[in-house]
CSV table of C-alpha atoms and ligand atoms in Angstrom, one decimal:
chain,number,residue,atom,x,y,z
A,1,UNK,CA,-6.5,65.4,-59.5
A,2,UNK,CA,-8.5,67.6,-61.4
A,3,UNK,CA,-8.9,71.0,-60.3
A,4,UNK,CA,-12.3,72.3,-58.6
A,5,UNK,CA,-14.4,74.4,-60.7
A,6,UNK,CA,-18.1,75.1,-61.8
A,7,UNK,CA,-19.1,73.7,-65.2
A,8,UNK,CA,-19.4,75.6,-68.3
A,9,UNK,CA,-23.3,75.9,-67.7
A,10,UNK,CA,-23.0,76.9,-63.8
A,11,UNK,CA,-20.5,79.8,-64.7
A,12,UNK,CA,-22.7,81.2,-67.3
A,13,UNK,CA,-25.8,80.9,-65.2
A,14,UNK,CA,-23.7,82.7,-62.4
A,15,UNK,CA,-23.0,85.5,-64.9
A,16,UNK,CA,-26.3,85.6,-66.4
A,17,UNK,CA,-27.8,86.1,-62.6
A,18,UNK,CA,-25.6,89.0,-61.7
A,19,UNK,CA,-26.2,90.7,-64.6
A,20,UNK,CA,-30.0,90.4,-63.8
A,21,UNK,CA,-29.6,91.6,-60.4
A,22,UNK,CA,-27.4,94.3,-61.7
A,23,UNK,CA,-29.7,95.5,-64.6
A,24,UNK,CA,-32.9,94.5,-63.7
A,25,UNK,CA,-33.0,93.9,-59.8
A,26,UNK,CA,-31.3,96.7,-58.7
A,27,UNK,CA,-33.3,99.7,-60.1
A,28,UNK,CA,-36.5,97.8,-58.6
A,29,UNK,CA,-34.5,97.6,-55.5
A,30,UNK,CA,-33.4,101.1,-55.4
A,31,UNK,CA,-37.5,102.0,-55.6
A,32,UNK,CA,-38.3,100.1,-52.6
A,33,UNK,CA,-38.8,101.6,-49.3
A,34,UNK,CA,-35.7,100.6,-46.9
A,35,UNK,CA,-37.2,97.9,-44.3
A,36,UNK,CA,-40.3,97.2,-46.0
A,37,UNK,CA,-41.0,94.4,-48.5
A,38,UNK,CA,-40.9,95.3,-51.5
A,39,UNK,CA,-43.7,93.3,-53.7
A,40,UNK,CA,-42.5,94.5,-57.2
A,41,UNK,CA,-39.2,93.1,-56.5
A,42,UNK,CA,-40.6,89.9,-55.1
A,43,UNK,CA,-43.2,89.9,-58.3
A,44,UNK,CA,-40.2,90.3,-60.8
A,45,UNK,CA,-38.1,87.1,-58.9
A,46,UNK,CA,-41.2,85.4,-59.9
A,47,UNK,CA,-41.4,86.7,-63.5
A,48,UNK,CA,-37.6,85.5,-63.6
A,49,UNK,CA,-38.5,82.1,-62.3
A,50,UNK,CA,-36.0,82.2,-59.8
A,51,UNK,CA,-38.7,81.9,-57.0
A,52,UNK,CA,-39.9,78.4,-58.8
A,53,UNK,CA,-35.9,77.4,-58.5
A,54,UNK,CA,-36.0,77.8,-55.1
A,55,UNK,CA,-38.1,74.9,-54.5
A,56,UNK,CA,-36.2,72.5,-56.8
A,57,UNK,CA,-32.8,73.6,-56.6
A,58,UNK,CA,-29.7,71.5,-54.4
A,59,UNK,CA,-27.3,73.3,-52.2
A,60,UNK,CA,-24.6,74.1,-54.4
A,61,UNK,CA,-27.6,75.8,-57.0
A,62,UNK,CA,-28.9,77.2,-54.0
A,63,UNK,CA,-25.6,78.6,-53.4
A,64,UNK,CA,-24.4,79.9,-57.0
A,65,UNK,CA,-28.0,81.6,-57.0
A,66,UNK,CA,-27.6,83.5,-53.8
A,67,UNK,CA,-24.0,84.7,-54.4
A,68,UNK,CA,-24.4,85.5,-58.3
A,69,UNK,CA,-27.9,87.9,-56.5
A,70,UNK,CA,-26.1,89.0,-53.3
A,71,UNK,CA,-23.1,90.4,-55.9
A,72,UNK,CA,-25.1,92.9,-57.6
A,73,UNK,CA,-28.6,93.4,-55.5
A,74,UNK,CA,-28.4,92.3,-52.0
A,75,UNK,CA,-32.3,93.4,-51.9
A,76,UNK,CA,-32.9,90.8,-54.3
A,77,UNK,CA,-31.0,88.0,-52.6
A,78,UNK,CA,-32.3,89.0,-49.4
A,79,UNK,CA,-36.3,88.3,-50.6
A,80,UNK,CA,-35.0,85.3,-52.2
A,81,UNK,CA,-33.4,83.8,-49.6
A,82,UNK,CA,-36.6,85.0,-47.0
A,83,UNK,CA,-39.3,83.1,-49.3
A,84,UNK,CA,-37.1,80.1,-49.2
A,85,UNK,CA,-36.8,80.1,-45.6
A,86,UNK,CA,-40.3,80.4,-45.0
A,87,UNK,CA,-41.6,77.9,-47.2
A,88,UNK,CA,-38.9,75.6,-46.5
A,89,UNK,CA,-41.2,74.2,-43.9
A,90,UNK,CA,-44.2,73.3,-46.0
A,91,UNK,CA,-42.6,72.2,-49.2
A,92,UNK,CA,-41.0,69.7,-46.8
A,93,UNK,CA,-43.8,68.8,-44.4
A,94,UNK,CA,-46.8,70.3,-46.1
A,95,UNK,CA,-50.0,68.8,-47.0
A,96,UNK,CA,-51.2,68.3,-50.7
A,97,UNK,CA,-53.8,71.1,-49.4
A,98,UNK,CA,-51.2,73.6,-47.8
A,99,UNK,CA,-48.7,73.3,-50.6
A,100,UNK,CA,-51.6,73.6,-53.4
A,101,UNK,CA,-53.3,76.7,-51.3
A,102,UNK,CA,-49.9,78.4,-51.0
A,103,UNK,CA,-47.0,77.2,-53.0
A,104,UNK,CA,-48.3,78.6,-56.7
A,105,UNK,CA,-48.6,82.3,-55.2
A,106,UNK,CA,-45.3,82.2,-53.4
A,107,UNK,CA,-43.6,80.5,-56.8
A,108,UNK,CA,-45.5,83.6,-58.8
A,109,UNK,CA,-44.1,86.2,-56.2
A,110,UNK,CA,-47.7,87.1,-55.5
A,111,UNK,CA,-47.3,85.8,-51.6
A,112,UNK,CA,-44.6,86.7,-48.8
A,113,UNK,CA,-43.7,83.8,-46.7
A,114,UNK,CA,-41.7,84.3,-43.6
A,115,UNK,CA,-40.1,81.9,-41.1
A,116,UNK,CA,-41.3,82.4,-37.3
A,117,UNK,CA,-38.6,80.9,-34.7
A,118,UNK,CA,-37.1,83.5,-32.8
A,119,UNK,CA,-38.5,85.0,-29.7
A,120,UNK,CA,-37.6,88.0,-27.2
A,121,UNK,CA,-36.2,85.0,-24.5
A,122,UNK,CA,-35.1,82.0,-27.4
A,123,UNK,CA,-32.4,83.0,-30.0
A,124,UNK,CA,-29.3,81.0,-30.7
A,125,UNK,CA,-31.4,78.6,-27.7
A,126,UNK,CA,-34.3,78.1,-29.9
A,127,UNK,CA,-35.6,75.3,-28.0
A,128,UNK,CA,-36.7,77.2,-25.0
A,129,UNK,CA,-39.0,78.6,-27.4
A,130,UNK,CA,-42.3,79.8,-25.1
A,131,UNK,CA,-45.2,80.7,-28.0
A,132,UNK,CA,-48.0,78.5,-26.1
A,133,UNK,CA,-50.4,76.5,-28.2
A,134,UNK,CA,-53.3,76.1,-25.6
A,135,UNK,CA,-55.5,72.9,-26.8
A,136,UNK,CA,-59.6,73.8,-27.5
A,137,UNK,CA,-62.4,72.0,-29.5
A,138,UNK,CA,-61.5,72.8,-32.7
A,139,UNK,CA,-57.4,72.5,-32.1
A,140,UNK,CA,-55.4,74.9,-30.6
A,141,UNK,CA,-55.1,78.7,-29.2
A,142,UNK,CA,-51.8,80.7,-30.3
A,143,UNK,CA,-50.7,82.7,-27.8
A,144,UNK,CA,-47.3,84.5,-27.2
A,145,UNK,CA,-44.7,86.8,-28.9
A,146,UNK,CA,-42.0,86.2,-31.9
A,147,UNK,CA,-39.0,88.6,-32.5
A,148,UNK,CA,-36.8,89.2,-35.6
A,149,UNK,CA,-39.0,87.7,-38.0
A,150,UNK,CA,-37.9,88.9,-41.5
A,151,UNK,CA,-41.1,89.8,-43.5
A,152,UNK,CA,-43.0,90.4,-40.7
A,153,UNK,CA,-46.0,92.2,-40.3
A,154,UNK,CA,-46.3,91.9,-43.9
A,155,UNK,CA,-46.0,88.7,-44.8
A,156,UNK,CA,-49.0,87.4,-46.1
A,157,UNK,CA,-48.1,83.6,-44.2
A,158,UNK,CA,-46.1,83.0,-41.6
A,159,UNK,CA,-44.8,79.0,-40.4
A,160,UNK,CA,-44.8,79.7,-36.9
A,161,UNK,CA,-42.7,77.2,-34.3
A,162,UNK,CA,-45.3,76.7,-31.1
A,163,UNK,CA,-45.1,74.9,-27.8
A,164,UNK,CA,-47.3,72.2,-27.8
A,165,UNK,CA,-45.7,70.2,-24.8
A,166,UNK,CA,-44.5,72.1,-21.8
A,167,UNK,CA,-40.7,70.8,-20.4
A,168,UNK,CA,-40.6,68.8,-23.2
A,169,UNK,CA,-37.8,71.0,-25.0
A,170,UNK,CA,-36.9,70.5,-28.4
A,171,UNK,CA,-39.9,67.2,-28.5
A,172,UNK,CA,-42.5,69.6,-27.4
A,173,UNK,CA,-42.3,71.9,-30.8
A,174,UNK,CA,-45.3,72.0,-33.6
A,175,UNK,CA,-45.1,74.0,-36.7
A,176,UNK,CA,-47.8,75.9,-38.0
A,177,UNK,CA,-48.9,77.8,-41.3
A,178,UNK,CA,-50.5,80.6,-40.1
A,179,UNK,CA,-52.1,83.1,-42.5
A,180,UNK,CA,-51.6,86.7,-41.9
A,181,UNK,CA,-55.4,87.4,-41.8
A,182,UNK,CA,-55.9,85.1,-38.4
A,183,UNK,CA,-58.0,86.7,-36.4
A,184,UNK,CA,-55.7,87.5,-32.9
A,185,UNK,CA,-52.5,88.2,-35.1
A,186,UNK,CA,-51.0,91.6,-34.7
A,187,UNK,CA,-47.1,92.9,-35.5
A,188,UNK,CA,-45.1,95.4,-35.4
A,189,UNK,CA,-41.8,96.5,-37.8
A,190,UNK,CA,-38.2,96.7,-36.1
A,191,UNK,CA,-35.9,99.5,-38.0
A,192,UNK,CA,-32.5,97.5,-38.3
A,193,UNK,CA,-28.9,99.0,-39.6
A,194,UNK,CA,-29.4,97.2,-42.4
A,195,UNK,CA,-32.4,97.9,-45.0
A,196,UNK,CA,-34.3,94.2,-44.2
A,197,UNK,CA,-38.4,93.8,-43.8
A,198,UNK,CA,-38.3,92.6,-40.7
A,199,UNK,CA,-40.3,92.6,-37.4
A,200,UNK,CA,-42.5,91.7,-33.9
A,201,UNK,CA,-45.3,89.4,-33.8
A,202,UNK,CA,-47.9,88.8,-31.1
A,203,UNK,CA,-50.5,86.4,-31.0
A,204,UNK,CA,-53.3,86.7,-28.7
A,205,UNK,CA,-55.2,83.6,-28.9
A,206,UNK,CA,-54.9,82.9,-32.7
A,207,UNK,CA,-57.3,79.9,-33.4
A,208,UNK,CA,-55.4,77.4,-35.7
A,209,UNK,CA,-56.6,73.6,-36.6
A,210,UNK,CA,-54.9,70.1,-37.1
A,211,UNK,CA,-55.3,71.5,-41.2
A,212,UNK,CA,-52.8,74.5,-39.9
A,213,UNK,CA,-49.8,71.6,-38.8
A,214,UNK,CA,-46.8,71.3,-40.4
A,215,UNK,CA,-45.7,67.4,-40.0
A,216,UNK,CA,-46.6,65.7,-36.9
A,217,UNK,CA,-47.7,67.5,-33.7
A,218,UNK,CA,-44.5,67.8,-31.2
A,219,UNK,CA,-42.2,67.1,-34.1
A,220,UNK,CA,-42.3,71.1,-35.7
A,221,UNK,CA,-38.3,71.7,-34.4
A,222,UNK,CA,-36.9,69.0,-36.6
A,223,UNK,CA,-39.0,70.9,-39.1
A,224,UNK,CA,-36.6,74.2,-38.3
A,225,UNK,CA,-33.6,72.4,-37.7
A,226,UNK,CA,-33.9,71.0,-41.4
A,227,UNK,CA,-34.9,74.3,-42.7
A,228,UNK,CA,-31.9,75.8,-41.2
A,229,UNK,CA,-29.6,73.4,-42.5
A,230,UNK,CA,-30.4,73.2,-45.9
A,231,UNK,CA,-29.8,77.1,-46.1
A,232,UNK,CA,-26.6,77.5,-43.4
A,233,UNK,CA,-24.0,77.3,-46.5
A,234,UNK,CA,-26.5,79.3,-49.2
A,235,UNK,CA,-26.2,82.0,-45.8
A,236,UNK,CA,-22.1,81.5,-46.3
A,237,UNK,CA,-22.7,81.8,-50.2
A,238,UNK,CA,-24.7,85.5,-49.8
A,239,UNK,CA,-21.8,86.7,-47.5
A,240,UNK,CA,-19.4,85.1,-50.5
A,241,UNK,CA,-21.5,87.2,-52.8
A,242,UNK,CA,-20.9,90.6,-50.9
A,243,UNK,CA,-17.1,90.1,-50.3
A,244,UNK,CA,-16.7,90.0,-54.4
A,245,UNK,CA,-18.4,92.7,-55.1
A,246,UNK,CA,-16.5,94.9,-51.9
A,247,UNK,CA,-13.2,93.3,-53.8
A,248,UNK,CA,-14.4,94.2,-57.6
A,249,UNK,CA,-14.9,97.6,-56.5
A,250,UNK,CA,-11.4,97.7,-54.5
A,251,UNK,CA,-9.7,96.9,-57.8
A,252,UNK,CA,-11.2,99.9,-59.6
A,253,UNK,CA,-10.9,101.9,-57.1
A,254,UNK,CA,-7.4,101.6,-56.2
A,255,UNK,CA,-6.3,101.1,-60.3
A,256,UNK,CA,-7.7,104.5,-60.6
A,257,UNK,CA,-7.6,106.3,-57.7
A,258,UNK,CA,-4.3,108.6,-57.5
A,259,UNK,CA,-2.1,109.2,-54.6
A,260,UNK,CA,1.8,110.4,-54.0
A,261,UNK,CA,2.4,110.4,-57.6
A,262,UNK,CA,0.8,107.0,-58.5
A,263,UNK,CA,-2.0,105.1,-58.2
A,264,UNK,CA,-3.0,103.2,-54.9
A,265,UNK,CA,-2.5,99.8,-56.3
A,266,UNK,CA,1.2,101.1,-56.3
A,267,UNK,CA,1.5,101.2,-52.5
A,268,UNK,CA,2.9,97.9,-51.3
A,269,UNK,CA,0.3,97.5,-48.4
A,270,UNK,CA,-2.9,98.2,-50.5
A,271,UNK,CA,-2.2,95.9,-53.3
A,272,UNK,CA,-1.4,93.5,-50.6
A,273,UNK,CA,-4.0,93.8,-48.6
A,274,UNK,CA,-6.3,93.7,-51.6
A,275,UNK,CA,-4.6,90.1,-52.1
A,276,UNK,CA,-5.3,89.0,-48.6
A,277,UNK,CA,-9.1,89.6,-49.7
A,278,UNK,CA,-9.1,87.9,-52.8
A,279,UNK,CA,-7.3,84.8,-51.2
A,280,UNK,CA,-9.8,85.1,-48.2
A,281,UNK,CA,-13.2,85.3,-50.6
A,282,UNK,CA,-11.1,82.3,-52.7
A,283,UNK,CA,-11.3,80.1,-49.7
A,284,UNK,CA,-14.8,81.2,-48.2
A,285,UNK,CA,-15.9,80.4,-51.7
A,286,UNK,CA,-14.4,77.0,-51.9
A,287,UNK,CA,-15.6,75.7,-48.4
A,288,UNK,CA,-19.2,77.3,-49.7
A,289,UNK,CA,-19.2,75.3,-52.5
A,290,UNK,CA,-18.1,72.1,-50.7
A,291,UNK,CA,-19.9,71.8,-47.5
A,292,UNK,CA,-23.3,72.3,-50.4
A,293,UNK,CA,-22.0,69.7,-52.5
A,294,UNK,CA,-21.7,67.4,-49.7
A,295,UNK,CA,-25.1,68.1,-48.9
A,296,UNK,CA,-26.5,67.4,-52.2
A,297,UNK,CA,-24.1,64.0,-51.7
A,298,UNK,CA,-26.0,62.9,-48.5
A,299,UNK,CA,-22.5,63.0,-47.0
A,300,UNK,CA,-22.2,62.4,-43.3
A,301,UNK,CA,-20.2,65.3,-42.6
A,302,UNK,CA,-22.4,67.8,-43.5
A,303,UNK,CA,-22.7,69.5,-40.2
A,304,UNK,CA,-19.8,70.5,-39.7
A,305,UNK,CA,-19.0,71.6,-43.3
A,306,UNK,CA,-21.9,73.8,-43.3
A,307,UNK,CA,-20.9,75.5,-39.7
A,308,UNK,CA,-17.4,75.6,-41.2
A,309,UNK,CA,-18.9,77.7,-44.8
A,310,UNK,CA,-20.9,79.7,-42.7
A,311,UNK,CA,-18.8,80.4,-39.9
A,312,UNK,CA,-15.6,81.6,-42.5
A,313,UNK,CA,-17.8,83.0,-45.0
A,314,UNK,CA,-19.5,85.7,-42.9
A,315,UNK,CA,-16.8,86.7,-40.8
A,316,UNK,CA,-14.2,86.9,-44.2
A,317,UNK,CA,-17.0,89.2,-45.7
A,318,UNK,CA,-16.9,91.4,-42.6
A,319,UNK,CA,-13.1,91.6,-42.9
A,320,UNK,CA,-13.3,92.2,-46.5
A,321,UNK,CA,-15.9,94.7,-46.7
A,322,UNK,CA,-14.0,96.7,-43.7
A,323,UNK,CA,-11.1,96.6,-45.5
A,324,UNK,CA,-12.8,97.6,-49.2
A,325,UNK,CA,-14.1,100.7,-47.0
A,326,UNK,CA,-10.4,101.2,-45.8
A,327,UNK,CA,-9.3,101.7,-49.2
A,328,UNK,CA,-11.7,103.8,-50.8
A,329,UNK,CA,-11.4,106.0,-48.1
A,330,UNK,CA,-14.1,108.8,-47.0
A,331,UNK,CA,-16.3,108.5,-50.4
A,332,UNK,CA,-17.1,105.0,-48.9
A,333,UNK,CA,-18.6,105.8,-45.9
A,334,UNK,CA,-21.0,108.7,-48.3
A,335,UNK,CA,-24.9,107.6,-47.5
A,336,UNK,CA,-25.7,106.0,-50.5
A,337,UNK,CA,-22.1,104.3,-51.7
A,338,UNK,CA,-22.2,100.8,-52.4
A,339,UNK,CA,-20.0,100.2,-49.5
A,340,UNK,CA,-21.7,102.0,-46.9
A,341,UNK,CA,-24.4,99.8,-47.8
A,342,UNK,CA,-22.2,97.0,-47.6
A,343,UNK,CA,-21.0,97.8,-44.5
A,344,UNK,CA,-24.6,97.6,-43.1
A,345,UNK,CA,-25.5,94.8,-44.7
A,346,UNK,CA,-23.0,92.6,-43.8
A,347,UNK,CA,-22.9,92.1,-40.4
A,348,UNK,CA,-26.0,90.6,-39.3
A,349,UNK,CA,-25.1,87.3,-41.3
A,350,UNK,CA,-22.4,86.9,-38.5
A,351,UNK,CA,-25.9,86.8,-36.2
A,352,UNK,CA,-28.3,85.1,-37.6
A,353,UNK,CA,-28.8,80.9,-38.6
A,354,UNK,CA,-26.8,80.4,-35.7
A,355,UNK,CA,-23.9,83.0,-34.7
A,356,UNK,CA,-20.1,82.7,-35.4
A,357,UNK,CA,-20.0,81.1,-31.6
A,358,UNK,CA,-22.5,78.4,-32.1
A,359,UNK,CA,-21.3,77.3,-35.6
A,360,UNK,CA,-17.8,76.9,-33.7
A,361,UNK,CA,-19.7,75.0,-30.8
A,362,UNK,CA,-21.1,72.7,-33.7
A,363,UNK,CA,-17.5,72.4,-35.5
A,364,UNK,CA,-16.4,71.3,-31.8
A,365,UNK,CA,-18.7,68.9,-31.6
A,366,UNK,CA,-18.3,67.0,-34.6
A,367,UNK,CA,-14.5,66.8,-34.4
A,368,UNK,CA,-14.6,65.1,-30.9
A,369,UNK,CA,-17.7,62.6,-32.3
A,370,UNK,CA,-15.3,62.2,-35.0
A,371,UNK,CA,-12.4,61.6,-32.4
A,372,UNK,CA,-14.2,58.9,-30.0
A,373,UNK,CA,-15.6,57.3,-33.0
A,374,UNK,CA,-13.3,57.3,-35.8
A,375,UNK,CA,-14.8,54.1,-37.7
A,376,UNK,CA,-18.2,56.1,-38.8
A,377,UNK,CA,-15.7,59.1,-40.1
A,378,UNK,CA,-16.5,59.8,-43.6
A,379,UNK,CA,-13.1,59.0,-45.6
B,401,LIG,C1,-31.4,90.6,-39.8
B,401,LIG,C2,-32.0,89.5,-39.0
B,401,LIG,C3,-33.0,88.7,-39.5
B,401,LIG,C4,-33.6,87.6,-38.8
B,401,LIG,N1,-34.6,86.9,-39.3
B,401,LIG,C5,-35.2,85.9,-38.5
B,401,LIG,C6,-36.3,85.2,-39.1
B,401,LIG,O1,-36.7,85.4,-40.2
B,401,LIG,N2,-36.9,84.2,-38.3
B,401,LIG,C7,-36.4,84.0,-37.0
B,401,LIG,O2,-37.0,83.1,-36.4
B,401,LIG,N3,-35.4,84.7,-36.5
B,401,LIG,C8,-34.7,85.6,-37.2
B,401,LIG,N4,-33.7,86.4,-36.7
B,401,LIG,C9,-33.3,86.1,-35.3
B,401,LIG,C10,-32.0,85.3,-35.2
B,401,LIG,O3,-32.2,84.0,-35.6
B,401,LIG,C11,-31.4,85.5,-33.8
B,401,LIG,O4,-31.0,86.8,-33.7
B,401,LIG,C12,-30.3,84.5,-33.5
B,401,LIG,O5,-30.8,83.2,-33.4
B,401,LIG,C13,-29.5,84.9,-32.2
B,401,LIG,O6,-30.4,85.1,-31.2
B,401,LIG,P1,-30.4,86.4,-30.3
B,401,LIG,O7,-30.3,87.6,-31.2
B,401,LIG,O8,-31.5,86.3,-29.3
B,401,LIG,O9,-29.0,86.4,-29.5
B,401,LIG,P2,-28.7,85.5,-28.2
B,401,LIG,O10,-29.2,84.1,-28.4
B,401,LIG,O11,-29.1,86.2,-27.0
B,401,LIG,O12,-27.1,85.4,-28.4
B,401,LIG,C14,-26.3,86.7,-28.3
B,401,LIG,C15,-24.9,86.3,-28.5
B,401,LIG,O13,-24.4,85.4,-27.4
B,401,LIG,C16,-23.5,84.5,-27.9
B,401,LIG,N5,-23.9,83.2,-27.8
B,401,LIG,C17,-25.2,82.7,-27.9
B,401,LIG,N6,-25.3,81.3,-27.8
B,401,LIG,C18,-24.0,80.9,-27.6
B,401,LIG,C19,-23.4,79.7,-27.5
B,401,LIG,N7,-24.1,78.5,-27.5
B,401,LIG,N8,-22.0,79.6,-27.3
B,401,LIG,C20,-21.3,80.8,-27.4
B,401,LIG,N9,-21.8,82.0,-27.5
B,401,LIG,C21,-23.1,82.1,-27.7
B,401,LIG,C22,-23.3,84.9,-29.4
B,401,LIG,O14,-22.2,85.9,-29.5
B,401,LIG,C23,-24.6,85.6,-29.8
B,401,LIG,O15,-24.5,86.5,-30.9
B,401,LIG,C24,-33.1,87.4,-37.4
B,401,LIG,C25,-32.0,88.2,-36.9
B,401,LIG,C26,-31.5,89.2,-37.7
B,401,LIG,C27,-30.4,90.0,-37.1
């Protein structure tokens, strides 16, 4: 059996990306304004035709892209990853108007798109989502709060997940594009540990039309739930990307760094812990790369392989970044160290696209379906 590895052309696109994110990403980054968008760096994804890539590209490119970014510029990944997630909606259930109107601007880097689920009483229960869509002459009345929204209040559209059907759950949901400039549309920015544009929205009677729907009316949460699937293991591949670059740095560091007569990497328990990383990004990396495959494959067990990459993934790059801090010592916890920055960075992935506890509720799940019904198991 052959062993598992990119091809010649993925590898060299994955070096290629981090060196752009390392020499050209970064320095835009670094001129940004922590928890703002930053449109130059947006602009220059564009330039780079990265943004156009996310439209087009399968899992596994999705994946290779967001860890090759996340490795040297998790900025850059970050506003990547956010204008994916807020268009995901209308490049899959967009009109020829809506995805004309917007999809060339956000492509070019010239709009901000942002993905409007999450609300102050529905989280990791996104279906008791309570943003009410009051029917009127010309089509409905927006009116409610959303919390957590990445981009937000400066996107420049927001695909916003409203109830249409009261007690109907899940079947009662309709997506909407609604453009920043509505009139009733107001928000507010949330300061997180990490530096991510992201805040509150309120909606106070927004007017939108049957023009504004995403899809079919009462049919907008399948419209998330796909969303959030297709980028659950490209989540895993971004926490992939951080752990290498917390490792990289470990093995400069402690080649270099001098200590009771030798260097670190001389101490039994460093050099092994720093091998208990590398074996740990190894396998995050490998279940990544398979549960996006399978996804490109149409496999059947894609849900659980993507809860399984996401699930490891993040919670490895917490471990590993913890311990990359560990072994640099005090210099790593300096304001302004790539590993302090790290260390922020990586723990709302553990959070966010379902937490560590409902991706294990997911995993679950599938294995007893899979138990009770083992003739539609996938081989
Ligand atoms: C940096 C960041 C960016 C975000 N961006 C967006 C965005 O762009 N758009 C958007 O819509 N939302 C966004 N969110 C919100 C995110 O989706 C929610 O935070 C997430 O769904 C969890 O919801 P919650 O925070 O309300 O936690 P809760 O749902 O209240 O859960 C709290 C904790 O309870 C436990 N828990 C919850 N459910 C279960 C369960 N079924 N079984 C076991 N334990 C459970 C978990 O430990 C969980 O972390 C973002 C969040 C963060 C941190």
């Amino acid at each position: 059996m052959p062993v598992f590895s990119l091809d010649p052309v993925q590898t060299a696109w994955c070096a290629e990306l981090r060196t752009l994110a390392a020499q050209r990403l970064r320095p835009l980054a670094e001129k940004g304004e922590s928890g703002r968008v930053n449109r130059p760096l947006v602009e220059e994804l564009g330039r780079l035709g990265l943004l156009d890539r996310l439209f087009t590209a399968g899992a596994l490119e999705l994946c290779l892209l967001r860890e090759s970014l996340a490795h040297g510029c998790t900025e850059a990944e970050t506003a990547l990853a956010l204008q994916g997630l807020g268009t995901s909606p209308l490049v899959q259930a967009g009109t020829e108007a809506q995805r004309g109107r917007w999809l060339p601007d956000v492509a070019a880097g010239r709009a901000v798109a942002a993905f409007a689920l999450s609300e102050p009483d529905a989280g990791s229960d996104a279906a008791a989502l309570a943003l009410k869509a009051v029917p009127d002459d010309r089509g409905w009345r927006l009116s409610g709060e959303k919390r957590w929204i990445s981009n937000a209040p400066e996107a420049d559209f927001y695909t916003v997940f409203a109830r249409t059907t009261g007690g109907a759950g899940a079947r009662g949901v309709t997506a909407f594009l609604v453009p920043a400039d509505r009139p009733g549309l107001a928000g507010s920015a949330l300061e997180m540990l990490s530096p991510h544009p992201i805040g509150a929205l309120t909606f106070d009677d927004v007017p939108v039309t049957a023009d504004d729907v995403l899809g079919e009316p009462d049919r907008g949460f399948r419209v998330a739930m796909n969303t959030l699937n297709r980028f659950r293991p490209s989540v895993g591949a971004f926490a992939v990307g951080m752990a290498q670059a917390a490792l990289d740095a470990t093995l400069t560091h402690t080649s270099s760094r001098r200590a009771f007569g030798g260097p670190l990497a001389d101490l039994q328990s460093v050099s092994h812990r720093v091998a208990e990383m590398a074996t740990r990004t190894e396998a995050a990396r490998l279940l990544v790369y398979t549960a996006a495959s399978a996804y490109d494959a149409g496999a059947a067990d894609v849900p659980k392989r993507s809860a399984m990459a996401k699930l490891l993934a993040t919670e490895t790059a917490q471990y590993v970044v913890d311990s990359a801090v560990q072994l640099h010592g005090a210099r790593a916890l300096q304001r302004g160290h790539l590993l302090e920055h790290l260390y922020r960075e990586v723990r709302a992935p553990r959070i966010y696209e379902g937490a560590t506890e409902v991706q294990r509720t997911i995993i679950a799940k599938e294995l007893y379906a899979e138990e009770r019904h083992p003739e539609e198991t996938p081989a």
